[in-house]
Amino acid sequence: MSLNCNEINLILEELNIDGYFIQDIIQPGYDTIALYLYANGTAKTLLICTAQNSCRINETRRKIIKNDKPLRFMEFLKSNIKGSKIIKCRQIGLQRIIQFDLKHGDEDFFLYVRLWSNAANIIVCDSSNTILDSMFRRPGKNEVTGGKFELPPENKKTAEKVFPIRTFEEISEEYAKKNPEYPNLSFNQKVDIWYGEHAETLSREALLVQAEKWYAAKKSRMTAALEKLKAKQNDFADSERLKHQGDLILTYAHLLAKDSKFLECEDYESGNTVRIMVDPEKSAHENAAVYYENYKKAQSGTEALVHDIEIAEKKLEKLEKMYSEICNESNPVKIEQLLRKDSAPKQQQKKEHPGLDYMVDGWYILVGRDANENDELLRHNVKGADMWLHVRDFPGGYVFIKNRPGKTVPLEILLDAANLAVYYSKARNAGKTDLYYTHVKYLRRAKNGPKGLVLPTHEKNLCITPDKKRLERLDTIKQDAEL
């Protein structure tokens, strides 16, 4: 249960932090900030929590554990308001919004803490209330850098309603027995003790609600995508009919009337009279060829769809497993980590290398898809003992197999890399294709040649016919690695 407006007023009255300086800032989690305050020989630690059902602000004497990695908002606060003096701290009406008037050198800032269970946030603004940054960036509410922060209008119903201040009598008997002074503690101290005892339960309940929404939304999208693939598969399931219609056109070519848009004939399989659409400007053989071509496309599409459906079903299965793991997890920190791993906004990560990568049976394969990626991989990501493959007589990507000391590249891995080299080249549809391969140390850059162009020595020849099933297996391996 979050603090109500009257409890917030009582906490701020007890805190009395006007004139204090913000000495340090720690963000132990994505929803919590601790401000270390100091003035006139007195130090206080102010805890601000924005977690659903646990929104609060209070003084704490608990040890604040630092996060493994510095978080974005904490770094912003340290850069901008660390060392600031709190000129005034007050709640705006009864709206559970706390305004800190801060002064840092010649600059003035406003720090707003909104303790609403479903929309809590901490927002830093300049003297004109232009947002500099916020704990949670919400474009829909214009709570982003450069936006204008506006206080909501006073709610008359809220003003008229009486919000009782809790006594926290439900504090554990065990704690009360060990601490007979408990009834005489300040409201801040009682809040700190009570939430310290109940924080994990409250946090877990809120996270499970969040997890349920995340799971429902993601499952809906994934199920819809799977159904779409299966519907397409059903459309392709009738591909044999296309081949049969082509056969009928050739069989009854003598019945095809000039300028007719259809062929009417007896189906020798069913005995029924059928009509087959034809192009009057084409001959019987040309019309049959169209049906045979569509049949081949449908067959090819069906094979690809089987692969795509398998991947979609695996993703759905993984989602079910992950949600079950979340529901059975008792530690809220672990639940938050699981949710953050999949559903938290992902910042753009800089790849360690350009192109694509595959991990197959312990062998690492890198694929460049154009001259720039080929050149970048050659310059920064491969070494002399690594294997290089490229198609002969066609432009295309470079494929590298990373060396494993004391190991010889197996034939299956070599064929995997060769198929990738053909697929990412102009020889993709050329059928049987020649490639050459050698170690990177035997490559020499072509003088004054195009970017990435190399001249190999000690090369060996490899001739393959592209294997579609092998490429699908590699694609499955890559998809599984990304799940």
Short mmCIF file of N, CA, C and O in Angstrom, two decimals, residues 266-358:
data_model
loop_
_atom_site.label_atom_id
_atom_site.label_comp_id
_atom_site.label_asym_id
_atom_site.label_seq_id
_atom_site.Cartn_x
_atom_site.Cartn_y
_atom_site.Cartn_z
N GLU A 266 -13.35 -32.85 -68.96
CA GLU A 266 -13.70 -33.87 -67.95
C GLU A 266 -12.43 -34.23 -67.16
O GLU A 266 -11.39 -34.55 -67.74
N ASP A 267 -12.55 -34.12 -65.84
CA ASP A 267 -11.43 -34.49 -64.97
C ASP A 267 -11.31 -36.01 -64.96
O ASP A 267 -12.21 -36.70 -64.48
N TYR A 268 -10.20 -36.54 -65.48
CA TYR A 268 -10.05 -37.98 -65.60
C TYR A 268 -9.89 -38.67 -64.24
O TYR A 268 -9.96 -39.90 -64.15
N GLU A 269 -9.67 -37.88 -63.17
CA GLU A 269 -9.55 -38.48 -61.84
C GLU A 269 -10.92 -38.60 -61.15
O GLU A 269 -11.25 -39.62 -60.55
N SER A 270 -11.72 -37.51 -61.24
CA SER A 270 -13.02 -37.51 -60.56
C SER A 270 -14.19 -37.82 -61.48
O SER A 270 -15.27 -38.19 -61.01
N GLY A 271 -14.00 -37.64 -62.75
CA GLY A 271 -15.07 -37.85 -63.70
C GLY A 271 -16.00 -36.65 -63.84
O GLY A 271 -16.95 -36.68 -64.63
N ASN A 272 -15.73 -35.59 -63.10
CA ASN A 272 -16.56 -34.38 -63.14
C ASN A 272 -16.09 -33.44 -64.25
O ASN A 272 -14.91 -33.46 -64.65
N THR A 273 -17.01 -32.60 -64.70
CA THR A 273 -16.65 -31.57 -65.67
C THR A 273 -16.11 -30.36 -64.91
O THR A 273 -16.71 -29.90 -63.94
N VAL A 274 -14.93 -29.88 -65.32
CA VAL A 274 -14.29 -28.76 -64.62
C VAL A 274 -13.99 -27.63 -65.60
O VAL A 274 -13.88 -27.85 -66.82
N ARG A 275 -13.86 -26.44 -65.05
CA ARG A 275 -13.45 -25.28 -65.83
C ARG A 275 -12.13 -24.75 -65.26
O ARG A 275 -12.01 -24.53 -64.06
N ILE A 276 -11.18 -24.56 -66.16
CA ILE A 276 -9.86 -24.08 -65.73
C ILE A 276 -9.60 -22.75 -66.43
O ILE A 276 -9.70 -22.64 -67.66
N MET A 277 -9.27 -21.73 -65.66
CA MET A 277 -8.98 -20.41 -66.22
C MET A 277 -7.67 -20.45 -67.00
O MET A 277 -6.67 -21.02 -66.54
N VAL A 278 -7.68 -19.85 -68.18
CA VAL A 278 -6.48 -19.78 -69.02
C VAL A 278 -6.35 -18.38 -69.61
O VAL A 278 -7.31 -17.60 -69.60
N ASP A 279 -5.15 -18.08 -70.11
CA ASP A 279 -4.90 -16.81 -70.79
C ASP A 279 -5.08 -17.04 -72.28
O ASP A 279 -4.33 -17.83 -72.90
N PRO A 280 -6.09 -16.40 -72.88
CA PRO A 280 -6.35 -16.65 -74.31
C PRO A 280 -5.19 -16.27 -75.22
O PRO A 280 -5.12 -16.73 -76.36
N GLU A 281 -4.29 -15.44 -74.76
CA GLU A 281 -3.16 -15.02 -75.60
C GLU A 281 -1.99 -16.00 -75.53
O GLU A 281 -0.99 -15.82 -76.20
N LYS A 282 -2.12 -17.03 -74.68
CA LYS A 282 -1.05 -18.01 -74.54
C LYS A 282 -1.48 -19.36 -75.09
O LYS A 282 -2.68 -19.69 -75.12
N SER A 283 -0.49 -20.15 -75.47
CA SER A 283 -0.78 -21.50 -75.97
C SER A 283 -1.07 -22.43 -74.80
O SER A 283 -0.89 -22.06 -73.63
N ALA A 284 -1.50 -23.64 -75.12
CA ALA A 284 -1.80 -24.61 -74.07
C ALA A 284 -0.55 -24.90 -73.23
O ALA A 284 -0.61 -24.97 -71.99
N HIS A 285 0.59 -25.06 -73.89
CA HIS A 285 1.83 -25.34 -73.16
C HIS A 285 2.24 -24.17 -72.26
O HIS A 285 2.72 -24.37 -71.13
N GLU A 286 2.04 -22.95 -72.74
CA GLU A 286 2.38 -21.77 -71.94
C GLU A 286 1.45 -21.65 -70.73
O GLU A 286 1.89 -21.31 -69.62
N ASN A 287 0.16 -21.92 -70.92
CA ASN A 287 -0.79 -21.88 -69.80
C ASN A 287 -0.47 -22.96 -68.77
O ASN A 287 -0.51 -22.72 -67.57
N ALA A 288 -0.14 -24.14 -69.27
CA ALA A 288 0.23 -25.23 -68.35
C ALA A 288 1.48 -24.86 -67.57
O ALA A 288 1.60 -25.13 -66.36
N ALA A 289 2.44 -24.20 -68.25
CA ALA A 289 3.69 -23.79 -67.59
C ALA A 289 3.43 -22.82 -66.44
O ALA A 289 4.11 -22.87 -65.41
N VAL A 290 2.43 -21.94 -66.61
CA VAL A 290 2.07 -21.01 -65.54
C VAL A 290 1.58 -21.77 -64.31
O VAL A 290 1.97 -21.47 -63.17
N TYR A 291 0.74 -22.78 -64.52
CA TYR A 291 0.22 -23.57 -63.41
C TYR A 291 1.35 -24.37 -62.74
O TYR A 291 1.40 -24.48 -61.51
N TYR A 292 2.27 -24.90 -63.55
CA TYR A 292 3.39 -25.64 -62.97
C TYR A 292 4.32 -24.73 -62.15
O TYR A 292 4.83 -25.12 -61.10
N GLU A 293 4.51 -23.49 -62.64
CA GLU A 293 5.36 -22.53 -61.93
C GLU A 293 4.72 -22.15 -60.59
O GLU A 293 5.41 -22.07 -59.56
N ASN A 294 3.40 -21.91 -60.62
CA ASN A 294 2.69 -21.59 -59.36
C ASN A 294 2.73 -22.77 -58.40
O ASN A 294 2.80 -22.59 -57.18
N TYR A 295 2.70 -23.98 -58.97
CA TYR A 295 2.79 -25.18 -58.14
C TYR A 295 4.16 -25.23 -57.43
O TYR A 295 4.25 -25.51 -56.23
N LYS A 296 5.22 -24.95 -58.17
CA LYS A 296 6.57 -24.96 -57.59
C LYS A 296 6.72 -23.91 -56.49
O LYS A 296 7.32 -24.15 -55.45
N LYS A 297 6.13 -22.72 -56.76
CA LYS A 297 6.20 -21.65 -55.76
C LYS A 297 5.46 -22.05 -54.48
O LYS A 297 5.91 -21.79 -53.37
N ALA A 298 4.29 -22.67 -54.67
CA ALA A 298 3.50 -23.10 -53.52
C ALA A 298 4.24 -24.17 -52.72
O ALA A 298 4.26 -24.16 -51.49
N GLN A 299 4.90 -25.10 -53.45
CA GLN A 299 5.68 -26.15 -52.79
C GLN A 299 6.82 -25.55 -51.99
O GLN A 299 7.07 -25.91 -50.85
N SER A 300 7.53 -24.60 -52.63
CA SER A 300 8.66 -23.93 -51.97
C SER A 300 8.19 -23.14 -50.77
O SER A 300 8.81 -23.15 -49.70
N GLY A 301 7.05 -22.44 -50.94
CA GLY A 301 6.49 -21.66 -49.85
C GLY A 301 6.07 -22.52 -48.69
O GLY A 301 6.24 -22.16 -47.52
N THR A 302 5.54 -23.71 -48.99
CA THR A 302 5.11 -24.63 -47.93
C THR A 302 6.29 -25.08 -47.10
O THR A 302 6.23 -25.13 -45.87
N GLU A 303 7.41 -25.38 -47.74
CA GLU A 303 8.62 -25.80 -47.02
C GLU A 303 9.12 -24.69 -46.11
O GLU A 303 9.50 -24.94 -44.96
N ALA A 304 9.14 -23.47 -46.64
CA ALA A 304 9.60 -22.33 -45.83
C ALA A 304 8.66 -22.09 -44.66
O ALA A 304 9.10 -21.77 -43.55
N LEU A 305 7.35 -22.25 -44.89
CA LEU A 305 6.37 -22.01 -43.83
C LEU A 305 6.50 -23.03 -42.70
O LEU A 305 6.33 -22.69 -41.53
N VAL A 306 6.80 -24.27 -43.06
CA VAL A 306 7.00 -25.30 -42.03
C VAL A 306 8.12 -24.87 -41.09
O VAL A 306 8.01 -25.00 -39.86
N HIS A 307 9.18 -24.33 -41.66
CA HIS A 307 10.32 -23.84 -40.87
C HIS A 307 9.91 -22.65 -40.01
O HIS A 307 10.20 -22.61 -38.80
N ASP A 308 9.19 -21.69 -40.60
CA ASP A 308 8.76 -20.50 -39.86
C ASP A 308 7.79 -20.86 -38.73
O ASP A 308 7.84 -20.27 -37.65
N ILE A 309 6.89 -21.81 -39.00
CA ILE A 309 5.92 -22.24 -37.99
C ILE A 309 6.65 -22.91 -36.82
O ILE A 309 6.31 -22.70 -35.65
N GLU A 310 7.65 -23.70 -37.15
CA GLU A 310 8.44 -24.36 -36.10
C GLU A 310 9.13 -23.34 -35.20
O GLU A 310 9.12 -23.47 -33.96
N ILE A 311 9.70 -22.30 -35.80
CA ILE A 311 10.35 -21.23 -35.02
C ILE A 311 9.33 -20.51 -34.15
O ILE A 311 9.56 -20.24 -32.97
N ALA A 312 8.15 -20.17 -34.73
CA ALA A 312 7.10 -19.45 -33.99
C ALA A 312 6.60 -20.28 -32.81
O ALA A 312 6.36 -19.75 -31.72
N GLU A 313 6.45 -21.60 -33.01
CA GLU A 313 5.98 -22.47 -31.93
C GLU A 313 7.03 -22.57 -30.82
O GLU A 313 6.70 -22.63 -29.64
N LYS A 314 8.30 -22.57 -31.20
CA LYS A 314 9.37 -22.60 -30.20
C LYS A 314 9.38 -21.33 -29.36
O LYS A 314 9.59 -21.36 -28.15
N LYS A 315 9.15 -20.19 -30.03
CA LYS A 315 9.12 -18.91 -29.30
C LYS A 315 7.95 -18.89 -28.32
O LYS A 315 8.09 -18.41 -27.19
N LEU A 316 6.80 -19.40 -28.75
CA LEU A 316 5.62 -19.45 -27.89
C LEU A 316 5.86 -20.38 -26.70
O LEU A 316 5.49 -20.07 -25.56
N GLU A 317 6.52 -21.50 -26.97
CA GLU A 317 6.84 -22.45 -25.90
C GLU A 317 7.80 -21.83 -24.90
O GLU A 317 7.66 -22.00 -23.68
N LYS A 318 8.77 -21.07 -25.40
CA LYS A 318 9.73 -20.41 -24.51
C LYS A 318 9.04 -19.34 -23.66
O LYS A 318 9.37 -19.16 -22.48
N LEU A 319 8.08 -18.63 -24.26
CA LEU A 319 7.32 -17.62 -23.51
C LEU A 319 6.55 -18.26 -22.36
O LEU A 319 6.56 -17.76 -21.23
N GLU A 320 5.88 -19.39 -22.65
CA GLU A 320 5.12 -20.11 -21.61
C GLU A 320 6.04 -20.55 -20.47
O GLU A 320 5.71 -20.41 -19.29
N LYS A 321 7.21 -21.05 -20.84
CA LYS A 321 8.17 -21.52 -19.84
C LYS A 321 8.66 -20.35 -18.98
O LYS A 321 8.78 -20.47 -17.76
N MET A 322 8.94 -19.23 -19.62
CA MET A 322 9.44 -18.05 -18.89
C MET A 322 8.38 -17.51 -17.94
O MET A 322 8.68 -17.14 -16.80
N TYR A 323 7.13 -17.45 -18.41
CA TYR A 323 6.05 -16.94 -17.55
C TYR A 323 5.83 -17.87 -16.35
O TYR A 323 5.60 -17.41 -15.22
N SER A 324 5.92 -19.16 -16.58
CA SER A 324 5.78 -20.13 -15.49
C SER A 324 6.90 -19.94 -14.47
O SER A 324 6.68 -19.99 -13.26
N GLU A 325 8.11 -19.68 -14.97
CA GLU A 325 9.26 -19.44 -14.09
C GLU A 325 9.04 -18.19 -13.24
O GLU A 325 9.36 -18.16 -12.05
N ILE A 326 8.48 -17.14 -13.87
CA ILE A 326 8.20 -15.89 -13.14
C ILE A 326 7.17 -16.12 -12.05
O ILE A 326 7.33 -15.68 -10.91
N CYS A 327 6.09 -16.84 -12.39
CA CYS A 327 5.00 -17.08 -11.42
C CYS A 327 5.47 -17.92 -10.24
O CYS A 327 4.95 -17.78 -9.12
N ASN A 328 6.44 -18.80 -10.46
CA ASN A 328 6.92 -19.68 -9.39
C ASN A 328 8.09 -19.08 -8.61
O ASN A 328 8.56 -19.68 -7.65
N GLU A 329 8.56 -17.89 -9.05
CA GLU A 329 9.71 -17.25 -8.40
C GLU A 329 9.24 -16.45 -7.19
O GLU A 329 8.31 -15.66 -7.27
N SER A 330 9.87 -16.67 -6.04
CA SER A 330 9.48 -15.95 -4.82
C SER A 330 10.29 -14.68 -4.61
O SER A 330 9.83 -13.76 -3.93
N ASN A 331 11.46 -14.59 -5.22
CA ASN A 331 12.33 -13.43 -5.04
C ASN A 331 11.95 -12.33 -6.04
O ASN A 331 12.10 -12.51 -7.25
N PRO A 332 11.43 -11.17 -5.56
CA PRO A 332 11.02 -10.11 -6.48
C PRO A 332 12.16 -9.55 -7.32
O PRO A 332 11.95 -9.10 -8.44
N VAL A 333 13.38 -9.59 -6.80
CA VAL A 333 14.53 -9.09 -7.56
C VAL A 333 14.75 -9.96 -8.80
O VAL A 333 14.99 -9.46 -9.90
N LYS A 334 14.59 -11.27 -8.60
CA LYS A 334 14.76 -12.20 -9.72
C LYS A 334 13.64 -12.01 -10.75
O LYS A 334 13.88 -12.05 -11.97
N ILE A 335 12.40 -11.77 -10.26
CA ILE A 335 11.27 -11.52 -11.17
C ILE A 335 11.54 -10.28 -12.01
O ILE A 335 11.32 -10.27 -13.21
N GLU A 336 12.03 -9.22 -11.35
CA GLU A 336 12.32 -7.97 -12.06
C GLU A 336 13.40 -8.20 -13.13
O GLU A 336 13.31 -7.68 -14.24
N GLN A 337 14.40 -9.01 -12.80
CA GLN A 337 15.47 -9.30 -13.75
C GLN A 337 14.94 -10.05 -14.97
O GLN A 337 15.30 -9.75 -16.11
N LEU A 338 14.04 -11.01 -14.74
CA LEU A 338 13.46 -11.78 -15.84
C LEU A 338 12.62 -10.90 -16.74
O LEU A 338 12.69 -10.99 -17.97
N LEU A 339 11.82 -10.03 -16.12
CA LEU A 339 10.98 -9.12 -16.91
C LEU A 339 11.83 -8.12 -17.67
O LEU A 339 11.58 -7.82 -18.85
N ARG A 340 12.84 -7.59 -17.00
CA ARG A 340 13.71 -6.59 -17.62
C ARG A 340 14.44 -7.17 -18.82
O ARG A 340 14.63 -6.52 -19.84
N LYS A 341 14.83 -8.46 -18.70
CA LYS A 341 15.57 -9.13 -19.76
C LYS A 341 14.79 -9.15 -21.06
O LYS A 341 15.34 -9.00 -22.15
N ASP A 342 13.46 -9.31 -20.95
CA ASP A 342 12.66 -9.45 -22.17
C ASP A 342 11.81 -8.24 -22.51
O ASP A 342 11.68 -7.87 -23.66
N SER A 343 11.23 -7.61 -21.47
CA SER A 343 10.23 -6.58 -21.77
C SER A 343 10.67 -5.15 -21.48
O SER A 343 10.00 -4.22 -21.91
N ALA A 344 11.75 -4.95 -20.75
CA ALA A 344 12.19 -3.58 -20.49
C ALA A 344 12.68 -2.96 -21.78
O ALA A 344 13.20 -3.66 -22.65
N PRO A 345 12.52 -1.64 -21.95
CA PRO A 345 13.00 -1.01 -23.18
C PRO A 345 14.48 -1.29 -23.37
O PRO A 345 15.29 -1.06 -22.49
N LYS A 346 14.80 -1.79 -24.56
CA LYS A 346 16.19 -2.15 -24.83
C LYS A 346 16.90 -1.02 -25.54
O LYS A 346 16.46 -0.55 -26.56
N GLN A 347 17.99 -0.60 -24.93
CA GLN A 347 18.78 0.46 -25.56
C GLN A 347 19.54 -0.12 -26.74
O GLN A 347 19.87 -1.30 -26.79
N GLN A 348 19.79 0.72 -27.71
CA GLN A 348 20.53 0.27 -28.89
C GLN A 348 21.93 -0.15 -28.47
O GLN A 348 22.69 0.63 -27.90
N GLN A 349 22.25 -1.41 -28.70
CA GLN A 349 23.56 -1.91 -28.33
C GLN A 349 24.48 -1.94 -29.54
O GLN A 349 24.08 -2.39 -30.61
N LYS A 350 25.67 -1.51 -29.33
CA LYS A 350 26.64 -1.54 -30.42
C LYS A 350 27.18 -2.96 -30.57
O LYS A 350 27.67 -3.55 -29.63
N LYS A 351 27.05 -3.50 -31.78
CA LYS A 351 27.52 -4.86 -32.02
C LYS A 351 29.03 -4.91 -31.94
O LYS A 351 29.73 -3.97 -32.29
N GLU A 352 29.54 -6.07 -31.51
CA GLU A 352 30.98 -6.25 -31.43
C GLU A 352 31.60 -6.37 -32.81
O GLU A 352 32.79 -6.16 -32.98
N HIS A 353 30.76 -6.75 -33.77
CA HIS A 353 31.27 -6.92 -35.13
C HIS A 353 30.13 -6.70 -36.11
O HIS A 353 28.96 -6.85 -35.77
N PRO A 354 30.47 -6.35 -37.36
CA PRO A 354 29.42 -6.19 -38.37
C PRO A 354 28.97 -7.57 -38.89
O PRO A 354 29.56 -8.60 -38.56
N GLY A 355 27.95 -7.58 -39.73
CA GLY A 355 27.51 -8.82 -40.35
C GLY A 355 26.75 -9.74 -39.42
O GLY A 355 26.21 -9.33 -38.40
N LEU A 356 26.74 -11.03 -39.77
CA LEU A 356 25.99 -12.05 -39.02
C LEU A 356 26.96 -13.01 -38.34
O LEU A 356 28.12 -13.12 -38.72
N ASP A 357 26.47 -13.70 -37.33
CA ASP A 357 27.29 -14.71 -36.68
C ASP A 357 26.45 -15.94 -36.35
O ASP A 357 25.25 -15.84 -36.12
N TYR A 358 27.09 -17.09 -36.35
CA TYR A 358 26.44 -18.37 -36.04
C TYR A 358 27.37 -19.16 -35.13
O TYR A 358 28.58 -19.21 -35.36
#
